[in-house]
CSV table of C-alpha atoms in Angstrom, one decimal:
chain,number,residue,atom,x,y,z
A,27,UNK,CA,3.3,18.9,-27.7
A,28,UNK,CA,2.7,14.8,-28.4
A,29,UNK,CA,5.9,14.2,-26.9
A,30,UNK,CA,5.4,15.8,-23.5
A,31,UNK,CA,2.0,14.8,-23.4
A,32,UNK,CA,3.1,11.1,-24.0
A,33,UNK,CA,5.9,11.6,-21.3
A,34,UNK,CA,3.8,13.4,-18.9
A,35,UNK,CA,1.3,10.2,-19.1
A,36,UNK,CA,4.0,7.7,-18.7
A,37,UNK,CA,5.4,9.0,-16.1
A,38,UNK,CA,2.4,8.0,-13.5
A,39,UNK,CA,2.6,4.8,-14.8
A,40,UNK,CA,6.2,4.7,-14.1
A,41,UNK,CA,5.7,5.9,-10.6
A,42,UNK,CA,3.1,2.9,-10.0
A,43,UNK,CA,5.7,0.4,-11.6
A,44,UNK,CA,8.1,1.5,-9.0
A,45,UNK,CA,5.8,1.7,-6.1
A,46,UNK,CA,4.8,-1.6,-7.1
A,47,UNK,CA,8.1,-2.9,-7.7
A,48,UNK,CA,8.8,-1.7,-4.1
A,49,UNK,CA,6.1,-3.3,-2.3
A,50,UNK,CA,7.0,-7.0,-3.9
A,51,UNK,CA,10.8,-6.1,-2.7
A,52,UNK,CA,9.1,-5.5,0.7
A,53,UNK,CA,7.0,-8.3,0.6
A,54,UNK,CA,9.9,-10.9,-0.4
A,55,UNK,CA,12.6,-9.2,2.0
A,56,UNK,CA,10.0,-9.5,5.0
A,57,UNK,CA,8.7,-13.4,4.4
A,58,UNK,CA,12.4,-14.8,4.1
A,59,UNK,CA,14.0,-12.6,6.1
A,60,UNK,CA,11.5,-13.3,8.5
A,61,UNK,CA,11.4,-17.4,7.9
A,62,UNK,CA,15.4,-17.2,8.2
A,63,UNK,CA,15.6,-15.4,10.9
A,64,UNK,CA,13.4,-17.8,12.6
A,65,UNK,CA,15.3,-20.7,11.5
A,66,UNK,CA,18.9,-18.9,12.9
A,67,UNK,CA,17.2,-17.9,16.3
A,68,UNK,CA,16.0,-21.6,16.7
A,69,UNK,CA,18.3,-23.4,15.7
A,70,UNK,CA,21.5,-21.7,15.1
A,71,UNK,CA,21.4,-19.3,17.6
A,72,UNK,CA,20.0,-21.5,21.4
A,73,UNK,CA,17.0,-19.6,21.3
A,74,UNK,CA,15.2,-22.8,21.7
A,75,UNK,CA,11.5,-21.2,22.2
A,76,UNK,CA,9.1,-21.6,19.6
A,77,UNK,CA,6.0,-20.7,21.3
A,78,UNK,CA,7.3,-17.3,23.3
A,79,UNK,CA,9.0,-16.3,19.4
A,80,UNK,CA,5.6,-17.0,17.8
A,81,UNK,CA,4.0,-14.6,21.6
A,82,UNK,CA,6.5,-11.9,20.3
A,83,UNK,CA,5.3,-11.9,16.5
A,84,UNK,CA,2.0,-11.4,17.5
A,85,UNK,CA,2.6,-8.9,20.0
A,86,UNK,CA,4.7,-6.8,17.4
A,87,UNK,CA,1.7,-7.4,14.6
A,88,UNK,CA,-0.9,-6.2,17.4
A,89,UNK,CA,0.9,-2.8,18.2
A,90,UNK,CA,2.0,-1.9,14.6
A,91,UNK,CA,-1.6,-3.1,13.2
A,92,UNK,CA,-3.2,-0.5,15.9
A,93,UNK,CA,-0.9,2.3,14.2
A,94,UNK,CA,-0.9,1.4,11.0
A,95,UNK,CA,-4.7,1.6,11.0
A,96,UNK,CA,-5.8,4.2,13.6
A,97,UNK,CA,-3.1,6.6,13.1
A,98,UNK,CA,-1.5,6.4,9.7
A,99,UNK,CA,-4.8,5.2,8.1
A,100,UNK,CA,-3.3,2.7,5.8
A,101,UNK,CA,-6.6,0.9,6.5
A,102,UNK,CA,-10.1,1.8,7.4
A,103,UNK,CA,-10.7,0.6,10.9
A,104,UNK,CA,-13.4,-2.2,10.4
A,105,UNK,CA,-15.4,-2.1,13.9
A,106,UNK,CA,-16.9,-5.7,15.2
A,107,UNK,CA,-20.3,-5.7,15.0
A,108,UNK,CA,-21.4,-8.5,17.5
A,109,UNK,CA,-20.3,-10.8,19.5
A,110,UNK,CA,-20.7,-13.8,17.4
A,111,UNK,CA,-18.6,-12.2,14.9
A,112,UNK,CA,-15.7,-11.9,18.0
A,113,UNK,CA,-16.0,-15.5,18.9
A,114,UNK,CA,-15.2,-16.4,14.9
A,115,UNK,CA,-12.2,-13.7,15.1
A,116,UNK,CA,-11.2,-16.1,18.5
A,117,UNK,CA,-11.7,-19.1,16.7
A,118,UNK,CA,-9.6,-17.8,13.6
A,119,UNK,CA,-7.0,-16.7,16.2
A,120,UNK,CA,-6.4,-19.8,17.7
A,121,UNK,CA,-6.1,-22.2,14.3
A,122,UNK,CA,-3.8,-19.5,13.4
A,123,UNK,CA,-1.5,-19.8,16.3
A,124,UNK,CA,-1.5,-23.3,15.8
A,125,UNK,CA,0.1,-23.0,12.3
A,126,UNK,CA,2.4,-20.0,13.4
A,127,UNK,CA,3.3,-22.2,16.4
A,128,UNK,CA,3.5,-25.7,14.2
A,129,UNK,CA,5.8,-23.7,11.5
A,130,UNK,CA,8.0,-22.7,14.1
A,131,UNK,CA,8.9,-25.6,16.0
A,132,UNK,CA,9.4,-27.4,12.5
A,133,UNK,CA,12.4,-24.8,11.7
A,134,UNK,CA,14.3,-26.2,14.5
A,135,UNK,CA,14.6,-29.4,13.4
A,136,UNK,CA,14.3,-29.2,9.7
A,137,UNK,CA,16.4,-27.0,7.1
A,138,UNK,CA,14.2,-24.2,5.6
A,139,UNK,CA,14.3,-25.9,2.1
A,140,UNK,CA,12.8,-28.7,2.9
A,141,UNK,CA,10.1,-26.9,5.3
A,142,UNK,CA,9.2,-24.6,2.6
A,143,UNK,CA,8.5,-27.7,0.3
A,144,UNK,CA,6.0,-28.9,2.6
A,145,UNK,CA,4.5,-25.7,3.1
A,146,UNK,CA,4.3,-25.4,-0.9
A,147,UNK,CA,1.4,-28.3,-0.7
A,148,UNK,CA,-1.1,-25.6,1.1
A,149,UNK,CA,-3.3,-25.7,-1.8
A,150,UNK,CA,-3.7,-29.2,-1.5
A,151,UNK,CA,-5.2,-29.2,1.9
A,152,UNK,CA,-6.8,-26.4,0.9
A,153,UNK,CA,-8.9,-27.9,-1.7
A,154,UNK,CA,-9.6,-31.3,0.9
A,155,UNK,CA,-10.9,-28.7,3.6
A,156,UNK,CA,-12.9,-26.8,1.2
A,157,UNK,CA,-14.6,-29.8,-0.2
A,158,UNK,CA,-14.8,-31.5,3.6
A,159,UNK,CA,-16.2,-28.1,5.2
A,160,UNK,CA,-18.7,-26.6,2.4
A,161,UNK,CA,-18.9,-29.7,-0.5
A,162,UNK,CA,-17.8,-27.3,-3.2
A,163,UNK,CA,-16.3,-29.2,-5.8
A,164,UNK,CA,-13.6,-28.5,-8.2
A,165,UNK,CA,-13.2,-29.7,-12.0
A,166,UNK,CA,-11.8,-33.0,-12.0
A,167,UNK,CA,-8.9,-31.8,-13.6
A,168,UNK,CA,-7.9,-29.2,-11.2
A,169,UNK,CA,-7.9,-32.4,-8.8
A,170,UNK,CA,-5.3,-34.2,-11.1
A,171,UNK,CA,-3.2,-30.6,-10.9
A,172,UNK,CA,-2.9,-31.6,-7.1
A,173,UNK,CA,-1.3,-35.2,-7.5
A,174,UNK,CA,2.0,-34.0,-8.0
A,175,UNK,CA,1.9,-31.7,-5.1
A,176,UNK,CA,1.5,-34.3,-3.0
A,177,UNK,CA,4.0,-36.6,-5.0
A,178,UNK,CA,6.9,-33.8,-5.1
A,179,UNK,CA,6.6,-33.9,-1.3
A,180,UNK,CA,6.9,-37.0,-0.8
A,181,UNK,CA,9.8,-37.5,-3.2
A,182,UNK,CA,11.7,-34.8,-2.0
A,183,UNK,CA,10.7,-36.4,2.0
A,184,UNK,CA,12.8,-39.2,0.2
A,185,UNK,CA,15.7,-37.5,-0.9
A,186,UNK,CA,15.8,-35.0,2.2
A,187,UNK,CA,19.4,-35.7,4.0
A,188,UNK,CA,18.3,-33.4,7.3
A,189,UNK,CA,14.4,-35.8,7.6
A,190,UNK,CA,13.0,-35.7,10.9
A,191,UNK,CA,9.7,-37.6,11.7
A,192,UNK,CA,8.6,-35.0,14.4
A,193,UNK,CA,10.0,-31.6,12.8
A,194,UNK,CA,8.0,-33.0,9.7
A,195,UNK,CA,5.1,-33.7,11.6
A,196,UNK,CA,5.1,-30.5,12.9
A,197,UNK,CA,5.6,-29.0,9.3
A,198,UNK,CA,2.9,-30.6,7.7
A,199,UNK,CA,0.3,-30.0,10.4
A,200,UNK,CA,1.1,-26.4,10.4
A,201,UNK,CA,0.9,-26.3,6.6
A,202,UNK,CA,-2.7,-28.1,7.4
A,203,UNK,CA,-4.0,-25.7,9.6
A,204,UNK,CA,-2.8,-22.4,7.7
A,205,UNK,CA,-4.9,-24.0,4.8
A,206,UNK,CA,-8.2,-25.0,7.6
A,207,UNK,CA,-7.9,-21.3,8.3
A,208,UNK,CA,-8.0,-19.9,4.7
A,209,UNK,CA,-11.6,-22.1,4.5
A,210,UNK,CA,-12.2,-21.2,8.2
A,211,UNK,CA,-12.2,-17.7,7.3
A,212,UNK,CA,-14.1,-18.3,3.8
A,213,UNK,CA,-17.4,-19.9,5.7
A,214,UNK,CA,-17.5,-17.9,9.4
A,215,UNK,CA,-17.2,-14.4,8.1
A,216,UNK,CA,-18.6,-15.1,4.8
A,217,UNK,CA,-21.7,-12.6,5.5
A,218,UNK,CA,-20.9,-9.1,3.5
A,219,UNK,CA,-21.5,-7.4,7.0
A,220,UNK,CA,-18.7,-9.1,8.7
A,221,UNK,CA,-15.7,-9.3,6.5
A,222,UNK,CA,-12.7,-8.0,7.2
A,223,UNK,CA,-9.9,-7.0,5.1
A,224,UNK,CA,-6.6,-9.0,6.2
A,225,UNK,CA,-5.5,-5.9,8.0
A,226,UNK,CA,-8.3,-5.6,10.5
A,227,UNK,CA,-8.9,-9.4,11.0
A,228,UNK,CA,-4.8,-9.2,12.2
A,229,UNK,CA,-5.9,-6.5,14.6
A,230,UNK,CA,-8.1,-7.9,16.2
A,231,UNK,CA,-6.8,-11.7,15.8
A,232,UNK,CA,-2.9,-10.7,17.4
A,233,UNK,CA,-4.3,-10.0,21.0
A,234,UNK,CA,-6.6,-13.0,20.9
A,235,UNK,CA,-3.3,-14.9,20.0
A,236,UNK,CA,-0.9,-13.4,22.3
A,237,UNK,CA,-3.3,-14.0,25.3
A,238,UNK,CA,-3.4,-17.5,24.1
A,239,UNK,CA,0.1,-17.9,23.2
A,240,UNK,CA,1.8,-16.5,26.9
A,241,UNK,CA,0.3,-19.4,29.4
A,242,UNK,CA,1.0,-22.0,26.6
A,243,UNK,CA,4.6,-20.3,26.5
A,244,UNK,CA,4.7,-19.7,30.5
A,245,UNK,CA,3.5,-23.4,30.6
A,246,UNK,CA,5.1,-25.5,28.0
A,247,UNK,CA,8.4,-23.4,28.1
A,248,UNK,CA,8.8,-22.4,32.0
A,249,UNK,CA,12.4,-21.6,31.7
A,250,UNK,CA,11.6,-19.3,28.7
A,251,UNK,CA,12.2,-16.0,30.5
A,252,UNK,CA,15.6,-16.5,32.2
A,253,UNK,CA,17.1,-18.0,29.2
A,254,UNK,CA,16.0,-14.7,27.0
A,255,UNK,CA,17.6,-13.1,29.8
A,256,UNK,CA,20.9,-14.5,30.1
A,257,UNK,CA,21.1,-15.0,25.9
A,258,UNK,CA,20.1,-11.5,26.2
A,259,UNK,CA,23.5,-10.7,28.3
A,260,UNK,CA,25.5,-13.4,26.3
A,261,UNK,CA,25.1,-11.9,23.1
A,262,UNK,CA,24.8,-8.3,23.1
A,263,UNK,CA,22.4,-7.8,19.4
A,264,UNK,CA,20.1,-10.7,20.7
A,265,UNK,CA,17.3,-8.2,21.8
A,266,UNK,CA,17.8,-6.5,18.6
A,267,UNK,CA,17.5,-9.7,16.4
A,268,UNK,CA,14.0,-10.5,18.6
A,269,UNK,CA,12.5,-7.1,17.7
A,270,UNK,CA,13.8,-7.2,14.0
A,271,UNK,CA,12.1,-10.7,13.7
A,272,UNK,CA,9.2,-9.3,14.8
A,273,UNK,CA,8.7,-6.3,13.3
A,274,UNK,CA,9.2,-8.3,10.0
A,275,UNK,CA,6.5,-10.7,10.7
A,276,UNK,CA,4.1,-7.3,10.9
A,277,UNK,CA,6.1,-6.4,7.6
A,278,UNK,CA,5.2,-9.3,6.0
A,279,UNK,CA,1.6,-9.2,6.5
A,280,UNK,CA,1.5,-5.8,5.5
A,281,UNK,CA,3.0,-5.8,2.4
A,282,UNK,CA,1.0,-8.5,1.5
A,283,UNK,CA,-1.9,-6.3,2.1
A,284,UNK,CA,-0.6,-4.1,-0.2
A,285,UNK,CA,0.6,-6.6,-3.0
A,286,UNK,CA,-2.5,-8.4,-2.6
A,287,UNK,CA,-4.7,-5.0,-3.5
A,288,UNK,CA,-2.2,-3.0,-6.3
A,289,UNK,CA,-2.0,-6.5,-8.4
A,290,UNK,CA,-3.7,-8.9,-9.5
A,291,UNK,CA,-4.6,-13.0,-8.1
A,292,UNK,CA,-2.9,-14.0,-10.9
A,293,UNK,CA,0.2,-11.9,-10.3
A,294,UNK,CA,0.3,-12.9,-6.7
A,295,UNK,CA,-0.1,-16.7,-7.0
A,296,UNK,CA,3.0,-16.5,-9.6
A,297,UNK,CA,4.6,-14.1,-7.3
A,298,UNK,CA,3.9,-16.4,-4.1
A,299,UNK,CA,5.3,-19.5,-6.0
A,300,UNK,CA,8.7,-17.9,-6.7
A,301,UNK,CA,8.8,-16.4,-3.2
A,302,UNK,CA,9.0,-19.6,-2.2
A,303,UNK,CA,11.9,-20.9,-4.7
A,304,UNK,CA,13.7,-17.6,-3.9
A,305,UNK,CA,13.7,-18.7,0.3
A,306,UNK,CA,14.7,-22.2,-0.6
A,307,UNK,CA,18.0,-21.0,-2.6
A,308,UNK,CA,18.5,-18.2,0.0
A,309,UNK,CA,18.5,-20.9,3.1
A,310,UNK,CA,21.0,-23.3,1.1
A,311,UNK,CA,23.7,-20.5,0.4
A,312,UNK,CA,23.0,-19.4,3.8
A,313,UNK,CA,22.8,-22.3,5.7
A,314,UNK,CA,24.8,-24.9,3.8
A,315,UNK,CA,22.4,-27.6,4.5
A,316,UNK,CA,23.3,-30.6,2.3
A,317,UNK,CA,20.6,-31.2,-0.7
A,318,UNK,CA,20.2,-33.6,-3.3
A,319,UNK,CA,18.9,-34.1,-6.7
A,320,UNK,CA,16.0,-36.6,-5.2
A,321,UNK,CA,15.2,-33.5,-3.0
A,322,UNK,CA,15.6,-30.5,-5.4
A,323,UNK,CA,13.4,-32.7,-8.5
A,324,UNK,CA,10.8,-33.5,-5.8
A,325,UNK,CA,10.4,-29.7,-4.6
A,326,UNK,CA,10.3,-29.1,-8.2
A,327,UNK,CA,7.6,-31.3,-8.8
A,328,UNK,CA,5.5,-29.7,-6.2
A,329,UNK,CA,6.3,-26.1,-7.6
A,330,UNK,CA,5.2,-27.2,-11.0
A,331,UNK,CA,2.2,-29.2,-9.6
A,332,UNK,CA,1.3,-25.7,-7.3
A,333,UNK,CA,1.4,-23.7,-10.8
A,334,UNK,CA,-0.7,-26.2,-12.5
A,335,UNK,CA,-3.4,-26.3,-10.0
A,336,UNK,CA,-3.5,-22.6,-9.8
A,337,UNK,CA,-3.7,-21.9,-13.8
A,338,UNK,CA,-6.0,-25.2,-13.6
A,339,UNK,CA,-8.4,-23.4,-11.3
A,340,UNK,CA,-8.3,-19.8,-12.7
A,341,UNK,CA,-9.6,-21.5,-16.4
A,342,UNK,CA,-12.2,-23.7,-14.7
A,343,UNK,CA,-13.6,-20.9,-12.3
């Protein structure tokens, strides 16, 4: 009787370790495959159009956020209460294409490695924008977590065989204004009455960013349609590596949704540091982009100084 009691328990408990299991598969799967994707269509592939890739992402995570929450209720559908709260959605939109945009252009001219060591110092500018936009101070020591962030970066800048001023320009600024958004979002919809979960605030912030992003692509890439076209005829699984790509930036929000609410912070700040480690080794076997040891200790460095930071803040909350 014990012993199918005690298997009859441990079996839901299974079930949630798989489902769980699942959803970090999903999660990983969708942010590289999506981040190397992006690097072989921009760089590998001629598909020299950052701004129209970036138009198709957020058309893809407008559509299949409207199903996802409308029709297969994965989400309650969070209606917008005013039009103040739209024009902080707008704002939100367009910081967010910037770093979408920003991210993008930087995989064409820099190996994924390296762009995902820059992109591992978001908490840095994090923690200068929160202090810059609402004063709230950290413990001093969570500030001295930070210094290696900062120093890995600029050691493995150093050591990085494939540097380019511009594409790591573009990198960090994008980096920048992913982390401007995060405390962007923290002080405009910070009322109980006008938060949105990260599901609805993508529904309504991908149409703001596609009609945003298709006169900047129109305009700052005129020749972006013919050349889809003709690729399009050149190489016959191009329209089907355009919609994969974008179907797995929807994925990729998503199941960060869904990692984000069946775990843990804690859980998802370790996860979100390995993710990163796991692209970086992905892209080199992939890719074959030369690294060093200068390069590889100073992404280290940052990992390390990420993980502090993180552990630093959750014991000083």
């Amino acid at each position: 009787m014990s012993s199918s009691a005690s298997s009859s328990s441990s079996s839901p408990s299974r079930r949630k370790a798989l489902f769980i299991s699942s959803l970090i598969i999903l999660w990983y799967s969708s942010n590289i495959g999506v981040i190397l994707l992006n690097k072989f269509l921009l760089s590998n592939y001629g598909f020299s159009f950052p701004i129209f890739l970036t138009m198709c992402h957020m058309s893809a995570c407008a559509i299949l956020s409207y199903v996802s929450i409308v029709f297969l209720k994965i989400a309650p559908l969070q209606a917008l209460k005013s039009r103040a709260q739209f024009l902080k959605i707008a704002t939100l939109s367009i910081v967010f294409c910037a770093s979408v945009v920003g991210g993008n252009i930087s995989l064409r001219y820099l190996p994924v490695s390296f762009n995902q060591a820059v992109g591992a110092t978001t908490p840095f500018f994090t923690a200068v924008f929160a202090y810059l936009m609402t004063l709230k101070r950290e413990a001093w020591v969570t500030y001295v977590a930070l210094v290696p962030v900062v120093a890995g970066v600029v050691i493995a800048s150093g050591g990085e065989p494939s540097f380019h001023l511009f594409g790591f320009i573009m990198c960090i600024s994008a980096t920048a204004a992913r982390a401007f958004k995060s405390v962007l979002q923290g002080v405009l919809l910070s009322s109980e009455g006008e938060k949105l979960n990260s599901m609805n605030l993508l529904l309504y912030m991908s149409p703001i960013a596609v009609l945003v992003l298709l006169p900047a692509a129109l305009i700052m890439e005129p020749n972006v349609l013919d050349a889809t076209i003709s690729l399009g005829k050149e190489h016959k699984f191009m329209w089907m590596l355009l919609l994969v790509n974008s179907a797995m930036a929807y994925s990729a929000n998503l199941s960060n949704f869904l990692v984000t609410k069946h775990t843990s912070p804690l859980t998802l700040q370790v996860l979100g540091n390995a993710k990163g480690a796991v692209a970086v080794v992905i892209s080199i076997l992939i890719f074959q982009n030369p690294v060093t040891v200068v390069g590889i200790s100073g992404y280290t460095i940052t990992v390390l100084g990420v993980v502090a930071y993180g552990e630093t803040k959750r014991r000083f909350k």
